[in-house]
PDB file of C-alpha atoms in Angstrom:
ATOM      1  CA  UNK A   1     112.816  82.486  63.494  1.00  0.00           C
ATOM      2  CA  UNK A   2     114.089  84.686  66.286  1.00  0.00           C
ATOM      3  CA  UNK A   3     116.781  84.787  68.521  1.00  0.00           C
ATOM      4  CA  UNK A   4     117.314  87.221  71.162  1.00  0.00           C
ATOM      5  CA  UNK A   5     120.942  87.373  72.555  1.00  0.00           C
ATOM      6  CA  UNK A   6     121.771  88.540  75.844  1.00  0.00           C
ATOM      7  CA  UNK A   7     125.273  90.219  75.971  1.00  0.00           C
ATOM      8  CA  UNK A   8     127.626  92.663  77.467  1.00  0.00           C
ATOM      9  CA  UNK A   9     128.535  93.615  74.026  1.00  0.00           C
ATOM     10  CA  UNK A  10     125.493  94.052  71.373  1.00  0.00           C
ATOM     11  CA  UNK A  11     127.711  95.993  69.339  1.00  0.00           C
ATOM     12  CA  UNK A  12     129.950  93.102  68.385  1.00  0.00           C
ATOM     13  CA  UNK A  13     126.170  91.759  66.544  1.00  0.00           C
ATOM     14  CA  UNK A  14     125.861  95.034  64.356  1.00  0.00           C
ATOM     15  CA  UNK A  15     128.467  93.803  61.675  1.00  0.00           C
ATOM     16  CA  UNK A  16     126.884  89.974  62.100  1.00  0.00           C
ATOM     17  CA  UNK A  17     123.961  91.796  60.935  1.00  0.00           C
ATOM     18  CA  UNK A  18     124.854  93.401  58.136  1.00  0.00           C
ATOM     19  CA  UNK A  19     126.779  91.369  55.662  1.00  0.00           C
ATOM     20  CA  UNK A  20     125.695  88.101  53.190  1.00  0.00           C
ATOM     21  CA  UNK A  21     123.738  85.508  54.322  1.00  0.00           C
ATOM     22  CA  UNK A  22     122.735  86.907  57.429  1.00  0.00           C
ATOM     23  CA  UNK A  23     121.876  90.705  56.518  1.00  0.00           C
ATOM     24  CA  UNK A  24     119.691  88.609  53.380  1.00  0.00           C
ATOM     25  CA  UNK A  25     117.763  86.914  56.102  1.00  0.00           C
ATOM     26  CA  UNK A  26     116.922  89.725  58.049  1.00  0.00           C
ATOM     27  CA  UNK A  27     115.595  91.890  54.776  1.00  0.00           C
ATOM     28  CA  UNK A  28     113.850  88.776  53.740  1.00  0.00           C
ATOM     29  CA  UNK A  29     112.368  88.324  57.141  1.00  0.00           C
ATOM     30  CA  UNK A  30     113.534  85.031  57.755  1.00  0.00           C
ATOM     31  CA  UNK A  31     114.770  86.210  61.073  1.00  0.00           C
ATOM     32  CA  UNK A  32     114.974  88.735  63.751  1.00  0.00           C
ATOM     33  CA  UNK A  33     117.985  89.278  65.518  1.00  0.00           C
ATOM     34  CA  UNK A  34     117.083  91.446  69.173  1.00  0.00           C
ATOM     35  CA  UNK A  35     120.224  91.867  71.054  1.00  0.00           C
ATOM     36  CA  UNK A  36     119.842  93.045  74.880  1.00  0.00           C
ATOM     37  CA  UNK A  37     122.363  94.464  76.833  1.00  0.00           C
ATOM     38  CA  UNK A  38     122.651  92.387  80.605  1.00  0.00           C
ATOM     39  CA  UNK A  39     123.715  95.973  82.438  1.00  0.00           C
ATOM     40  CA  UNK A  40     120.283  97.167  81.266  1.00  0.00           C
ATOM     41  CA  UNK A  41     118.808  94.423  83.657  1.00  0.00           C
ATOM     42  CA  UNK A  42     121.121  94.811  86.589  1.00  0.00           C
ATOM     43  CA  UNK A  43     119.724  96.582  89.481  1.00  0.00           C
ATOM     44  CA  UNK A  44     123.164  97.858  91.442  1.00  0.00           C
ATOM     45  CA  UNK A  45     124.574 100.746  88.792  1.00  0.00           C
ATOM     46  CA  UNK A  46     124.537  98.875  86.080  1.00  0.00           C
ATOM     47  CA  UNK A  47     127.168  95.806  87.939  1.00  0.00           C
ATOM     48  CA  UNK A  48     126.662  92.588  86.363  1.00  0.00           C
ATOM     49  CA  UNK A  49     129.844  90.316  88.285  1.00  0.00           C
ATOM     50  CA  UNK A  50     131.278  89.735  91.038  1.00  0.00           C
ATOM     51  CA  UNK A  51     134.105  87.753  92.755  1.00  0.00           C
ATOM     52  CA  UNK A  52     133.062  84.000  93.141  1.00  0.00           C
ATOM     53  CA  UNK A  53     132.565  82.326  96.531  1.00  0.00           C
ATOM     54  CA  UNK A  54     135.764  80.069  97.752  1.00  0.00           C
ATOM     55  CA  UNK A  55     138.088  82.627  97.228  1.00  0.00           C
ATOM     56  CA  UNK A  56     139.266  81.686  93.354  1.00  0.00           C
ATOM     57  CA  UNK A  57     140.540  83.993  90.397  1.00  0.00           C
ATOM     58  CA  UNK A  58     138.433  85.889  88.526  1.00  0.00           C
ATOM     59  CA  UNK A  59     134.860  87.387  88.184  1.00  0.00           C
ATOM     60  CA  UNK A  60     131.637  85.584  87.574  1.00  0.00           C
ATOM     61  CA  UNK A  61     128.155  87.165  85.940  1.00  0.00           C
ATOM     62  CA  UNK A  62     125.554  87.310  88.213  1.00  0.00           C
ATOM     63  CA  UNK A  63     122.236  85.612  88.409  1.00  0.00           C
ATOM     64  CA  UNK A  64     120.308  88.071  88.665  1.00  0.00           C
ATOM     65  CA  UNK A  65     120.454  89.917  85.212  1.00  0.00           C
ATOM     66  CA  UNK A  66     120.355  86.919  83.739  1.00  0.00           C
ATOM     67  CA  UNK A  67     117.290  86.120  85.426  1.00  0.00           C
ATOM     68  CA  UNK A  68     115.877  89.394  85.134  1.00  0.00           C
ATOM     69  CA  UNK A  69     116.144  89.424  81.557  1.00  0.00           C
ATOM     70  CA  UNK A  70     115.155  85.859  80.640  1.00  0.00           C
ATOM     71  CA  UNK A  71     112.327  86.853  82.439  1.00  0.00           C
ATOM     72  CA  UNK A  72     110.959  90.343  80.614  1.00  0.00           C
ATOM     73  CA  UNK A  73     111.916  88.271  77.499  1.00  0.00           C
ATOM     74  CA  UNK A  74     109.545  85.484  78.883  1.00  0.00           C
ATOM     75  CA  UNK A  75     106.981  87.509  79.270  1.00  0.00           C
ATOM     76  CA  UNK A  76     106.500  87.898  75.309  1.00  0.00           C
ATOM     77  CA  UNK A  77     107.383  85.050  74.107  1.00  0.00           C
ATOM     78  CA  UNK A  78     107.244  81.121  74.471  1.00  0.00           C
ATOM     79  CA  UNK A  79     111.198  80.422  73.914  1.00  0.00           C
ATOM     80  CA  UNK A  80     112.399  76.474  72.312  1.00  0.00           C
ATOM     81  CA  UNK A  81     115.547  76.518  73.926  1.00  0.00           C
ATOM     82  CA  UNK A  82     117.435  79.131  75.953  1.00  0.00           C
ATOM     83  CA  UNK A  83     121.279  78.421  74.762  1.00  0.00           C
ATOM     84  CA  UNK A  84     124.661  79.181  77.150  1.00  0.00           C
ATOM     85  CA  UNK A  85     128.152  78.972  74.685  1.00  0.00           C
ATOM     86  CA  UNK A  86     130.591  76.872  76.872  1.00  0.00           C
ATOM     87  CA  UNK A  87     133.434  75.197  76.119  1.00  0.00           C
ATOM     88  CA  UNK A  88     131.780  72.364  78.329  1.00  0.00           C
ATOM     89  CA  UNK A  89     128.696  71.782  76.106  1.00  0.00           C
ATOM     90  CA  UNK A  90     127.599  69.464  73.445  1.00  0.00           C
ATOM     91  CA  UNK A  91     129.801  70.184  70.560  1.00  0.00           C
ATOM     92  CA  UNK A  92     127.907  71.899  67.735  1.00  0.00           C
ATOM     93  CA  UNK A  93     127.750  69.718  64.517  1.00  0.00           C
ATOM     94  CA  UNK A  94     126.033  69.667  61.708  1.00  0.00           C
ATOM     95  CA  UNK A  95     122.961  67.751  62.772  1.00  0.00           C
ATOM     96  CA  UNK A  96     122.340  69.886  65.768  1.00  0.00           C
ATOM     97  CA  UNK A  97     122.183  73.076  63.150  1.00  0.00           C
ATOM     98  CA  UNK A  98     119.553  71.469  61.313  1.00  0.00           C
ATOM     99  CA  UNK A  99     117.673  70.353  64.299  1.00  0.00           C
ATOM    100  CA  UNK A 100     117.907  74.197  65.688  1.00  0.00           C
ATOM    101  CA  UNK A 101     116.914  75.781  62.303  1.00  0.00           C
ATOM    102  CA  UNK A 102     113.425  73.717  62.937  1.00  0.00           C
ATOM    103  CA  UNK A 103     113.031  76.018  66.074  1.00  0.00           C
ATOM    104  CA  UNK A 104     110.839  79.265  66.058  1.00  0.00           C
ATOM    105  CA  UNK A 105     112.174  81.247  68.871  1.00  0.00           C
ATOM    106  CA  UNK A 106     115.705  81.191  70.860  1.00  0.00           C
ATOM    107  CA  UNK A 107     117.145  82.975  73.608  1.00  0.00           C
ATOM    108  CA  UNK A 108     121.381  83.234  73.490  1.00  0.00           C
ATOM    109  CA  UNK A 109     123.116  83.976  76.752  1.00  0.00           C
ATOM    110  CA  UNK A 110     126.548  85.208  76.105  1.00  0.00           C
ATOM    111  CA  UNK A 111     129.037  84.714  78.777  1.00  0.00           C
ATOM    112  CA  UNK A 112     132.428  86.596  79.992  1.00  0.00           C
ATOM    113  CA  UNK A 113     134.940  86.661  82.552  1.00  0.00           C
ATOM    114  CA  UNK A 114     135.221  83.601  84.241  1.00  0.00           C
ATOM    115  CA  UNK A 115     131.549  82.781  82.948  1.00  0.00           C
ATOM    116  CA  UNK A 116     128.182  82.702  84.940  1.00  0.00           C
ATOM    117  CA  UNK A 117     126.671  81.849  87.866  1.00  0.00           C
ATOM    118  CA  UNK A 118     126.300  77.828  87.794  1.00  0.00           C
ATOM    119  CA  UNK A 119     122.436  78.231  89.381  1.00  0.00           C
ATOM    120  CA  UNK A 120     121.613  80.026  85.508  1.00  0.00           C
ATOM    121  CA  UNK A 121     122.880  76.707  84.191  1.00  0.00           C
ATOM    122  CA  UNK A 122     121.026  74.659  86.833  1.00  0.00           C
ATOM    123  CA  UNK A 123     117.679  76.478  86.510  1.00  0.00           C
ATOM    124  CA  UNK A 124     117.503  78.738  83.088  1.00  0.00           C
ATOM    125  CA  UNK A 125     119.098  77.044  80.624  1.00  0.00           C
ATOM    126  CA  UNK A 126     118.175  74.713  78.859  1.00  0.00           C
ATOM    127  CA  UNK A 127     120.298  73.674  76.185  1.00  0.00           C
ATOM    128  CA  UNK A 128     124.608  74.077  76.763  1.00  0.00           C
ATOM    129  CA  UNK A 129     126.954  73.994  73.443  1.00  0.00           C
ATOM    130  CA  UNK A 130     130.339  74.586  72.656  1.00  0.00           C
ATOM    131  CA  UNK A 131     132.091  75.423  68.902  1.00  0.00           C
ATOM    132  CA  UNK A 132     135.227  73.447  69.964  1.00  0.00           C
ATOM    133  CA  UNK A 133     137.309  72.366  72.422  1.00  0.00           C
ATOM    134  CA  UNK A 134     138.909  75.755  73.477  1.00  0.00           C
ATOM    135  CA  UNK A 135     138.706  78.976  75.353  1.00  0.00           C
ATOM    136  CA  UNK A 136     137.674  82.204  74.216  1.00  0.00           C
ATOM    137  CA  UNK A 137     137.204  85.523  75.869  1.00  0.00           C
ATOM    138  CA  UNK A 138     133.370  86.020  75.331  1.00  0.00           C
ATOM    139  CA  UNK A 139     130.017  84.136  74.504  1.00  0.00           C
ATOM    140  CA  UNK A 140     129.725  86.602  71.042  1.00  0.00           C
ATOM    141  CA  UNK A 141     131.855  85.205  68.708  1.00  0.00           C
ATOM    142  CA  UNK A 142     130.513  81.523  69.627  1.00  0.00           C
ATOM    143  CA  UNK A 143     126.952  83.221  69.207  1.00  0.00           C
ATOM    144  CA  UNK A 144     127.681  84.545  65.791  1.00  0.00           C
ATOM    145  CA  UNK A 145     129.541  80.975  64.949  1.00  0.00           C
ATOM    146  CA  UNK A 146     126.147  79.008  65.880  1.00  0.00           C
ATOM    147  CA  UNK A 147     123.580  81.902  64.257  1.00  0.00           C
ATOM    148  CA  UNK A 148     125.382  81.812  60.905  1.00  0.00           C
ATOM    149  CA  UNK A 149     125.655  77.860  61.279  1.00  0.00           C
ATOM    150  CA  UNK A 150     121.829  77.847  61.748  1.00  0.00           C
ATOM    151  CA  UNK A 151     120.298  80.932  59.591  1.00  0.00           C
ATOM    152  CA  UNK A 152     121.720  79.641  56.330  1.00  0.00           C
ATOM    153  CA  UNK A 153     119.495  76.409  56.583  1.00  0.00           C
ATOM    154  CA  UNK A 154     116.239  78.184  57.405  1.00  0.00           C
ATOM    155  CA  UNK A 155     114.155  77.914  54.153  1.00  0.00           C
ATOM    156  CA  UNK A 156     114.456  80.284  51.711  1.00  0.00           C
ATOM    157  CA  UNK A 157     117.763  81.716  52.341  1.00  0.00           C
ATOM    158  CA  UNK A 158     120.467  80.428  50.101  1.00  0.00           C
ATOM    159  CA  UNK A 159     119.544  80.834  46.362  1.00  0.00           C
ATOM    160  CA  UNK A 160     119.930  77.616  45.950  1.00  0.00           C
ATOM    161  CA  UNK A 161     118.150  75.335  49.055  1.00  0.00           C
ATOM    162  CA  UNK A 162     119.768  72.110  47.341  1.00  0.00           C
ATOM    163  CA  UNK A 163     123.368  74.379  48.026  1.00  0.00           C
ATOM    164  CA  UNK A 164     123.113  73.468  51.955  1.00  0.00           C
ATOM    165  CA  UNK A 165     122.300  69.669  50.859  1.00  0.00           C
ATOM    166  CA  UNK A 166     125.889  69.260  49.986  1.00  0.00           C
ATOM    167  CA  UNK A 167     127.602  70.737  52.326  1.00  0.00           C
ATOM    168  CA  UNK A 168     130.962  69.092  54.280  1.00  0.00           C
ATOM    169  CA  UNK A 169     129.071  67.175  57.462  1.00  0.00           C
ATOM    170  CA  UNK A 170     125.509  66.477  55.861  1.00  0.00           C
ATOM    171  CA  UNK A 171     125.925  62.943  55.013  1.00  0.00           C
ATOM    172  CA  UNK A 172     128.270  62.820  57.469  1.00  0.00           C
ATOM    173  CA  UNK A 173     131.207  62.796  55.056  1.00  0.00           C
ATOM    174  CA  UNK A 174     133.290  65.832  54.110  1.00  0.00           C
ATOM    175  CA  UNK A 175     132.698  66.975  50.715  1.00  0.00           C
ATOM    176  CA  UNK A 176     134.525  66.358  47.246  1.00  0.00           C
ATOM    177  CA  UNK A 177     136.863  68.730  45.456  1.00  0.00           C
ATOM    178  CA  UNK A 178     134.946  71.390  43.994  1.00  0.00           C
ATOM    179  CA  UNK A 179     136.362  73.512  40.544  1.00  0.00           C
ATOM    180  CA  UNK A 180     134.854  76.579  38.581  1.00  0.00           C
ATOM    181  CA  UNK A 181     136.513  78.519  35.341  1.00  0.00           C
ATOM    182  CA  UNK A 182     139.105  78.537  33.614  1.00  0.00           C
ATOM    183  CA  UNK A 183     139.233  74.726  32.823  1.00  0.00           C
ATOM    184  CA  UNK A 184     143.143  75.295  32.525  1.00  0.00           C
ATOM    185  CA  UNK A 185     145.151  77.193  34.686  1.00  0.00           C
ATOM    186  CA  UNK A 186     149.148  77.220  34.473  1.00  0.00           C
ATOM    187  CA  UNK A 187     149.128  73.553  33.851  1.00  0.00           C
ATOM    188  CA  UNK A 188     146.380  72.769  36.423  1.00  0.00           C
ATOM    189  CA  UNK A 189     143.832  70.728  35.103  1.00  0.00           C
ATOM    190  CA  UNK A 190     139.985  70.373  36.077  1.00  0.00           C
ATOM    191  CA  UNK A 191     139.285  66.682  36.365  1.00  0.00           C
ATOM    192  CA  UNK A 192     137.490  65.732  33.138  1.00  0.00           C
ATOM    193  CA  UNK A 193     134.802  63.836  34.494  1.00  0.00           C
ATOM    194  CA  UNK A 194     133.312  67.384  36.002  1.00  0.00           C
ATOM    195  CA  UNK A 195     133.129  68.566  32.320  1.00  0.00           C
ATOM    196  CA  UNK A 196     131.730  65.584  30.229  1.00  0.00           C
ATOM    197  CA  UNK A 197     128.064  66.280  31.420  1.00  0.00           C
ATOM    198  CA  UNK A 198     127.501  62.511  32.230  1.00  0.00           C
ATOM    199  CA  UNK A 199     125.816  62.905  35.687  1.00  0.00           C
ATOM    200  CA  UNK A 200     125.788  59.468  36.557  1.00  0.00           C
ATOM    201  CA  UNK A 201     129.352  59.560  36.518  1.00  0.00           C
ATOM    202  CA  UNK A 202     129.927  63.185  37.893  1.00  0.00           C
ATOM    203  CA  UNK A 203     127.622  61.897  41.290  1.00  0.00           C
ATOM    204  CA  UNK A 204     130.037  58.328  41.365  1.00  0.00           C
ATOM    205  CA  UNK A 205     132.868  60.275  41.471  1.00  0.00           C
ATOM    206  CA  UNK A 206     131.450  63.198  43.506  1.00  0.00           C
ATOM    207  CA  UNK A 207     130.788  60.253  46.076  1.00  0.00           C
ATOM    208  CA  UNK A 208     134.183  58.410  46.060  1.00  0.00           C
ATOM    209  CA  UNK A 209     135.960  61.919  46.357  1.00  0.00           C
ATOM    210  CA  UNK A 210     134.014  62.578  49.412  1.00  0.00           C
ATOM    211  CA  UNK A 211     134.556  59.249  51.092  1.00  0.00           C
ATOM    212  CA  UNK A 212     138.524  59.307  50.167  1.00  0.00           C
ATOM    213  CA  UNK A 213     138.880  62.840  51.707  1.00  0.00           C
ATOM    214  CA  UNK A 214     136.758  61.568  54.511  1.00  0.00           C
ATOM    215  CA  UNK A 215     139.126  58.687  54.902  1.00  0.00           C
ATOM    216  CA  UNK A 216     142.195  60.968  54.600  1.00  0.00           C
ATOM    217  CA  UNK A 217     141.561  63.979  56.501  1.00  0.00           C
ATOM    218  CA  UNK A 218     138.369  63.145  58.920  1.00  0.00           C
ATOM    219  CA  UNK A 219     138.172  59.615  59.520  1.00  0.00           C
ATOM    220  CA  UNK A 220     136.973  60.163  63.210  1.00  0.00           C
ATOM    221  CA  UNK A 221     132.870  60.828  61.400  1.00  0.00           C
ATOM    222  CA  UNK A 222     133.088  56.933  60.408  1.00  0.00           C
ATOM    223  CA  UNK A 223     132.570  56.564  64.538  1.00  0.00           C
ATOM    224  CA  UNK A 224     129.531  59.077  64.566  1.00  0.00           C
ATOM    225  CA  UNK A 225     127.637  56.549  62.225  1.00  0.00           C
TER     226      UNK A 225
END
């Protein structure tokens, strides 16, 4: 896979790069990570916004960066989806990961300010998603939310493939308890069914855990069935 990200800020991508799962995928070559700078492709000294038409607050990115560097990018490459963060897009779950780890090439566009000119979203884009139902100052730290989200289930990557299987939002359900060593820990016990080896009845109660917390804490995924 690749994904090139379009930014005011690559630098904010050099630590995304180079820590566990992600900095494994790129040694492995599982994925290349190109981040471009949008003052690189602006053709006024390097001025990427501006103040938006109608007289409202704040500044607005530009067109034509964007479209200047979608473009070079084009020229290369036959790109599966080009991606805007917005709080206004399809909320990023668990399905839509593994649909996008399926993809071969991507194209980010990171916005600021008051975000980007609507006519990107109208004529470049092609795919709008949000990581929740907030604000925050930049595209990056939505970008490095979705990359992590989707590098992890490219094959190959986690030790153990079968890991990402069981993950909270899979099945749709969020995962049971899980324990590790000591077995006793100032009085705290580890259920005893997780240590009698029977894996019939390790998976039944694996499964009711998982649909009691679901029950508890996230009933809300019973409506996304």
């Amino acid at each position: 896979m690749k994904i090139d990200i379009i930014t005011l800020f690559p630098e904010v991508f050099k630590n995304l790069n180079s820590f566990s799962i992600i900095k494994k995928a790129i040694e492995d070559r599982k994925v290349k990570i190109n981040t471009h700078n949008l003052r690189d492709y602006a053709s006024n000294s390097r001025k990427v916004d501006d103040y938006p038409y109608g007289g409202f607050p704040g500044m607005v990115i530009k067109i034509e960066p964007i479209y200047n560097c979608v473009a070079t990018l084009k020229e290369k490459t036959e790109y599966d989806e080009i991606i805007y963060l917005t709080p206004d897009g399809s909320l990023l779950d668990q399905k839509m990961s593994n649909n996008m780890s399926n993809l071969d090439n991507i194209i980010i566009i990171c916005g600021h300010y008051k975000g980007i000119d609507h006519r990107v979203r109208e004529n470049i884009v092609t795919k709008e998603i949000s990581i929740g139902n907030y604000v925050v100052s930049g595209g990056e730290l939505p970008a490095a939310v979705f990359c992590d989200s989707v590098i992890r289930l490219l094959p190959g990557v986690l030790g153990d493939e079968s890991s990402a299987l069981s993950d909270t939002f899979q099945d749709n359900l969020i995962s049971a308890p899980i324990y590790t060593r000591p077995e006793v820990f100032n009085g705290l016990n580890v259920p005893k069914v997780l240590l009698s080896g029977n894996k019939k009845e390790i998976q039944k109660w694996n499964d009711e855990k998982s649909l009691e917390r679901t029950k508890l804490l996230r009933p809300n995924l019973f409506d996304n069935e």
